[in-house]
Amino acid sequence: MSDTLSPDASPATTAATPPDGSGGASGRRSGTASRAGTAAAGVLLLLALPFYVSSFWLQTGLFAMAAIVGAIGLNLLSGTTGQLSLGHAFFLAVGAYGYVWLAGDPSGTGSAQLYGLGLPPLLAFVLAILLAGAAGGLFSPISGRLRGMYLGIATLALVFLGHHIMLNARDITGGFNGRSVPALEIFGFSFSDTSPDGLAVLGVPFGGLERLWYFGLVLVAVAWLAARNLLRGRPGRALAAVRDSEVAAAVMGVPLSRYRASAFIVSSMYAGAAGALLALVFKRVVPDHFGLLLSIDYLAMIVIGGLGSVGGAAAGAVFVALMPHLLTKYADHLPLLSAPGTTGSGVTPGDAARYLYGAAIVLVLVFAPGGLAGLAQKRPRRTGDGTRRNRRFPFRTRTTSDSNPQGVEGTTPKEHTP
Amino acid sequence: MSSNAAATTRDGAASPEPEPKPEEDREPKPVPTLTVDALTVRFSGLVALDNVSFTVAPGTIHALIGPNGAGKSTCFNVVSGVYRATAGAVRYAGKDLTRLAPHRIARLAVARTFQNIVLTHGTVADNLMLGRHSLTRAGFTSTALRLPQAVREQRRHRERAAEIADFLGLGPAFDKPVGSLAYGDRKRVEMARALCMEPKLLLLDEPVAGMHPTERVAMAETIAKVRDALGISILIVEHDMGLIMRIADSVTVLDFGRLIADGTPERVQRDPAVISAYLGTPAQDEGTQP
Amino acid sequence: MIKLAETILNGLALGSVYALIALGFVVIFKASGVMNFAHGSLLLFGGYVMARLHDSIGFIPAVLAGAALAAALAGLVQLLATRGLRGAEIHTLTILTIGVDVLLSTELNRRVGADFLSMGDPWGADVTQFGGITVADARIASIAVAVVVISGFFAAFRWTRWGLSMRSAAADPEAAALMGIRLDRVRLIAWCVAGALAAVAAVFLAAFPAAGLDRTTSQIALSAFPAAILGGMDSAAGALVGSLVIGLTAAMAAGYQSELSVLGSGFADVAPYLVMVLVLLVRPTGLFGSKELTRV
């Protein structure tokens, strides 16, 4: 431990040895080996799944993958930056419709006419993500200036405006009945049941879902790693500082508006990717899917998973995305449930799923504020920006004197003790 | 003298371009003078600062003292851009700080600590690396993709942050969560984070409040060492009179938002106005601040 | 001209209903710093109670019972929030209300089903005509009731002990607590008041020309969010102004639908949100909301 501080003459040449030997970005090394082992096993399992499970599971899994990508994005905004958004569904819609419009071929005539650019599908997929980012960027006069809950309500507008546009811009969106989604294709290899026809790997027929499964895995991996890198790097620290204390962040040189807007754009791009993947799995996009309920689903995912953690967001996404499908599939075998379409007195699986996750939100917040991620780590994690009350995390004291002139010296009576 | 001139160089280029220049481009420049000129701050009719002027000479420790409610913290908040001034100016490095947003002021290598500890969640290293924000430039894309320059930059600055942590005796705690640290250590993390900005002007808001006597002595030595080793200016608000008299080169005394004395510690100590307004108060109020 | 007058009257009626809801948002926000996303469900709950009870106990007692039960339910939510999340953050509490809303709305939607429940209100489909203007009696009643209830609210806010406690708690919770104000109780009352206001609003959202209470009634309540935000979340007067602006906007957009056909069908539903975004662009904390005290 040195007790002198030399001027920072040239950081490029000083200090050849890393402070703790790791020299890496995180410095956390404990248990890395066993964690890597678990991760590798998990990846192998995921890679092998299409050979063993039915298309129901593949489709449900793909829904979960789309949810994971979207939830990681919302988590960067709400969990890391402390900005609430109810507009996530809008950006999913931009990604989904963006892909369809960019990749789709023009069709129909008269009132049924649909426009489409007919771009190569992979290019369209990437452009759809950028389009969602651009839509998020257009909202930056709002997203950069509004904070926390004000932003939450303002983004409510996006969902309703988006829905309105989806219904009315018929020649792009297909209106109420939506529009069918062109299959993804990479250099002539189609992620559908055809072209190549009858593709089989190791004797297992590889149709659209099997092929998309691997595309989904790659997308999730990229989304996950990018988010983790962001959080461990300079932007992630700045975003967390914006959440924890705006005053401290600004004084450390973080331009608040720019970072708030940037977090919103990044989150929109993740939503765009999720939406485009969702479109590929559904094979049809309809406006009603992208309503307020979808936005609330995503909030539920990141809360249940644990705000601020990438892995938590993914876990929450899997929970919320799988629940309705599983309950529907096993409705006959579960007590109190009635299968959809039947007139039994039981709860429909859709309602049951909503009860479950509504209860999950409440229970998680009341009993395990760190969410699934917090439970996994067995130590309290924090959520939100916490400038008001912070008894659970006493190390960050109130910043009243910086944010509230009423509380600063000047109103305090002067002390004149003899 | 030093290459911490980060700010002064940047300052010339700051206005046209939003991103700071990489530090390699910086050349050493002298520490600028801070001039507070007829500063007035009013909050809805209440005068917190009334026509206050003083100058912080380069490379000195300048203390700002006064009873509670004298306007010291307000003054800090204006200099660091957190509050807007009603009238007057704060001149530094050819700029009027009252016209700049806090993050622009930070790019002029003005760093501050907070009276109430304001750390972000995460490890000591995370906090110190936040202090490097203006000195680094890895953006969203290069960080997300782990481009080589972003990785290199992060590693290089982490080394410097570790060096600063060592200097403040925080070396062993570098990778620990700040939440697990004792009060005195967290206070030092604040100081270390400010130093990580390689400041030319350091604003310390009650750096030893609430500390043990031994910690106070160590912190006082650290502050003096920072001045001597780096040659930077330090503006300090502190209630510990003993500490101020020991390390300050000059002292400004505020009372009810007005300046009542300005000069060397010895002269201020003998000033009748100061004695009646302030020094009559025994040093008991030390440590009463949280 | 007559159409304009009718549209304006409709707008005022709608605005008065929004005001009842938006005031609830503001009261809860001032007391707890929370945006209550469960408000729509509280409203639907109050309305559901009334719809179920009015046959057996009469309209007025049913309204009182609905308001009382909605107030009690709102109080329960607040108790859950404070008991469970002592010391938690405002965001967390806001998201908690979303969880509560999911639970409540699922249950209520299941009970209401696809039906339109009659509220048993005395106005029915009656209309009043004066000077060529035709207005539904229910709309006139909504304006009258809103004026009375809101005046009562402001009087209470201004002159009662609770109002004083409430205002000081909103200004500085810690100082208020030090002065002996029991924050938990102030918050509890605030939530109860908001719940009762929402239940009263339910009567008029379900009254003519609406077909009755149905599962979408709670979504109409969402339009009060723009109203509250527009005025500034921490300003009760702002909520009134915001509600009138939003009510008039919605009524105009609906009344002149054919003239606005360029903007697509169903534009009336999104117009309030559009107005909100435009106002927030200019004033990020609404028309009367407290401005940011820090420059950062």
Coordinates of C-alpha atoms in Angstrom, one line a residue, chain B residues 44-255:
Chain B
S44 CA -37.6 31.9 -2.9
G45 CA -36.8 35.1 -1.1
L46 CA -34.4 33.6 1.3
V47 CA -30.8 34.9 0.9
A48 CA -28.3 32.0 1.2
L49 CA -25.4 33.9 -0.2
D50 CA -25.1 37.7 -0.3
N51 CA -22.6 39.3 -2.6
V52 CA -19.7 37.0 -1.6
S53 CA -16.3 37.4 -3.2
F54 CA -13.0 35.5 -2.6
T55 CA -10.2 34.0 -4.5
V56 CA -8.5 30.6 -4.3
A57 CA -4.9 30.9 -5.3
P58 CA -3.4 28.0 -7.3
G59 CA -1.9 25.2 -5.3
T60 CA -3.3 26.4 -2.0
I61 CA -5.7 25.0 0.6
H62 CA -8.5 27.5 1.0
A63 CA -10.9 27.0 3.9
L64 CA -14.5 28.2 3.9
I65 CA -15.8 28.3 7.4
G66 CA -18.7 29.8 9.3
P67 CA -21.5 28.7 11.6
N68 CA -24.3 26.4 10.4
G69 CA -26.4 28.2 7.9
A70 CA -23.7 30.5 6.8
G71 CA -24.0 29.5 3.1
K72 CA -20.9 27.3 2.8
S73 CA -22.6 24.3 1.2
T74 CA -24.6 26.6 -1.1
C75 CA -21.4 28.1 -2.2
F76 CA -20.0 24.6 -3.0
N77 CA -23.2 23.8 -4.9
V78 CA -22.9 26.8 -7.1
V79 CA -19.2 26.3 -7.8
S80 CA -19.9 22.6 -8.8
G81 CA -23.0 23.7 -10.8
V82 CA -25.6 22.0 -8.7
Y83 CA -27.3 25.3 -7.9
R84 CA -27.8 28.2 -10.1
A85 CA -26.6 31.6 -8.9
T86 CA -29.0 34.5 -8.7
A87 CA -26.2 37.0 -9.4
G88 CA -22.5 37.2 -9.6
A89 CA -19.9 34.9 -11.3
V90 CA -17.5 32.1 -10.5
R91 CA -14.5 32.4 -12.8
Y92 CA -12.2 29.5 -13.4
A93 CA -10.0 28.7 -16.3
G94 CA -11.5 31.4 -18.4
K95 CA -15.0 30.3 -17.8
D96 CA -17.9 31.4 -15.7
L97 CA -18.9 28.3 -13.9
T98 CA -22.3 29.7 -13.0
R99 CA -23.2 29.3 -16.7
L100 CA -22.1 25.6 -17.0
A101 CA -23.9 22.4 -16.3
P102 CA -22.3 20.2 -13.6
H103 CA -20.9 17.7 -16.1
R104 CA -19.2 20.5 -18.1
I105 CA -17.6 21.8 -14.8
A106 CA -16.4 18.3 -14.1
R107 CA -14.6 18.3 -17.5
L108 CA -12.7 21.4 -16.3
A109 CA -11.2 19.0 -13.7
V110 CA -13.2 20.4 -10.8
A111 CA -14.0 17.6 -8.4
R112 CA -16.0 17.6 -5.2
T113 CA -17.0 15.4 -2.3
F114 CA -20.4 15.5 -0.5
Q115 CA -21.1 16.3 3.1
N116 CA -23.4 13.4 3.2
I117 CA -21.7 10.5 1.6
V118 CA -23.1 10.0 -1.9
L119 CA -21.7 6.8 -3.3
T120 CA -23.2 4.6 -6.0
H121 CA -23.9 0.9 -5.4
G122 CA -21.2 -1.5 -6.4
T123 CA -17.6 -1.9 -5.4
V124 CA -15.0 0.7 -4.4
A125 CA -13.5 0.1 -7.9
D126 CA -16.9 0.9 -9.5
N127 CA -17.1 4.2 -7.6
L128 CA -13.6 5.2 -8.4
M129 CA -14.0 4.3 -12.1
L130 CA -17.0 6.6 -12.1
G131 CA -14.6 9.3 -11.2
R132 CA -12.7 8.5 -14.4
H133 CA -15.8 9.2 -16.5
S134 CA -14.7 12.5 -17.9
L135 CA -11.2 11.2 -18.6
T136 CA -12.4 8.2 -20.6
R137 CA -14.5 7.9 -23.6
A138 CA -15.6 4.3 -24.3
G139 CA -19.1 4.6 -25.6
F140 CA -22.1 2.3 -25.7
T141 CA -21.1 0.5 -28.9
S142 CA -17.4 -0.1 -28.2
T143 CA -18.2 -1.2 -24.6
A144 CA -21.0 -3.6 -25.6
L145 CA -18.8 -5.1 -28.3
R146 CA -15.7 -5.1 -26.1
L147 CA -13.7 -3.4 -28.8
P148 CA -9.9 -3.5 -27.9
Q149 CA -9.6 0.2 -27.3
A150 CA -12.4 0.1 -24.7
V151 CA -10.9 -2.9 -23.0
R152 CA -7.5 -1.3 -22.9
E153 CA -8.9 2.0 -21.7
Q154 CA -10.7 0.3 -18.9
R155 CA -7.7 -1.7 -17.8
R156 CA -5.4 1.4 -17.9
H157 CA -7.8 3.5 -15.8
R158 CA -8.4 0.8 -13.4
E159 CA -4.7 0.6 -12.6
R160 CA -4.7 4.3 -11.9
A161 CA -7.8 4.0 -9.7
A162 CA -6.1 1.2 -7.8
E163 CA -3.1 3.5 -7.3
I164 CA -5.3 6.2 -5.9
A165 CA -7.1 3.7 -3.7
D166 CA -3.8 2.6 -2.3
F167 CA -2.9 6.2 -1.6
L168 CA -5.9 6.5 0.6
G169 CA -5.4 3.2 2.3
L170 CA -8.3 1.6 0.4
G171 CA -6.2 -0.9 -1.5
P172 CA -7.5 -4.0 0.4
A173 CA -11.1 -2.8 -0.1
F174 CA -10.7 -2.1 -3.8
D175 CA -13.0 -4.9 -5.0
K176 CA -15.4 -4.8 -2.0
P177 CA -18.9 -3.4 -2.2
V178 CA -19.0 0.1 -0.7
G179 CA -22.0 -1.0 1.4
S180 CA -19.8 -3.3 3.4
L181 CA -17.3 -0.6 4.4
A182 CA -17.1 1.3 7.7
Y183 CA -18.1 5.0 7.7
G184 CA -14.6 6.4 7.7
D185 CA -13.7 4.2 4.8
R186 CA -16.7 5.3 2.8
K187 CA -15.7 8.9 3.5
R188 CA -12.3 8.1 2.0
V189 CA -13.9 6.4 -1.0
E190 CA -15.6 9.8 -1.7
M191 CA -12.2 11.5 -1.5
A192 CA -10.6 8.8 -3.7
R193 CA -13.4 9.1 -6.3
A194 CA -12.8 12.9 -6.4
L195 CA -9.1 12.4 -6.8
C196 CA -9.8 9.9 -9.6
M197 CA -11.0 12.8 -11.6
E198 CA -7.4 14.1 -11.6
P199 CA -8.7 17.4 -10.4
K200 CA -7.0 20.8 -10.6
L201 CA -9.5 22.1 -8.1
L202 CA -10.8 19.9 -5.4
L203 CA -13.9 20.9 -3.3
L204 CA -14.1 19.0 0.0
D205 CA -17.4 19.3 1.9
E206 CA -16.6 18.4 5.5
P207 CA -14.2 15.7 4.7
V208 CA -13.6 14.6 8.3
A209 CA -17.1 15.1 9.8
G210 CA -18.1 12.1 11.9
M211 CA -14.6 10.6 11.8
H212 CA -12.6 9.3 14.7
P213 CA -9.8 11.6 15.9
T214 CA -7.1 9.3 14.5
E215 CA -8.9 9.1 11.2
R216 CA -9.1 12.9 11.2
V217 CA -5.4 13.3 11.6
A218 CA -4.8 10.9 8.8
M219 CA -7.2 12.6 6.5
A220 CA -5.7 16.0 7.3
E221 CA -2.3 14.7 6.4
T222 CA -3.7 13.2 3.2
I223 CA -5.3 16.5 2.2
A224 CA -2.0 18.4 2.8
K225 CA -0.2 15.6 0.9
V226 CA -2.5 15.9 -2.1
R227 CA -1.8 19.6 -2.3
D228 CA 2.0 19.2 -2.0
A229 CA 2.2 16.2 -4.3
L230 CA -0.2 17.3 -7.0
G231 CA 0.0 21.1 -6.6
I232 CA -3.7 21.5 -7.0
S233 CA -6.0 23.9 -5.3
I234 CA -8.3 22.7 -2.6
L235 CA -11.4 24.5 -1.3
I236 CA -12.5 23.0 1.9
V237 CA -15.6 23.4 4.2
E238 CA -14.9 22.0 7.6
H239 CA -16.1 22.5 11.2
D240 CA -12.9 21.1 12.7
M241 CA -11.1 24.4 13.5
G242 CA -7.9 22.7 14.6
L243 CA -7.7 21.0 11.3
I244 CA -8.4 24.2 9.3
M245 CA -5.8 26.2 11.3
R246 CA -3.2 23.4 10.7
I247 CA -3.5 22.9 7.0
A248 CA -5.3 25.9 5.4
D249 CA -3.2 28.5 3.6
S250 CA -6.1 31.0 3.7
V251 CA -9.5 31.2 5.2
T252 CA -12.8 32.8 4.2
V253 CA -15.4 33.3 6.9
L254 CA -19.1 33.4 6.1
D255 CA -21.9 34.3 8.4

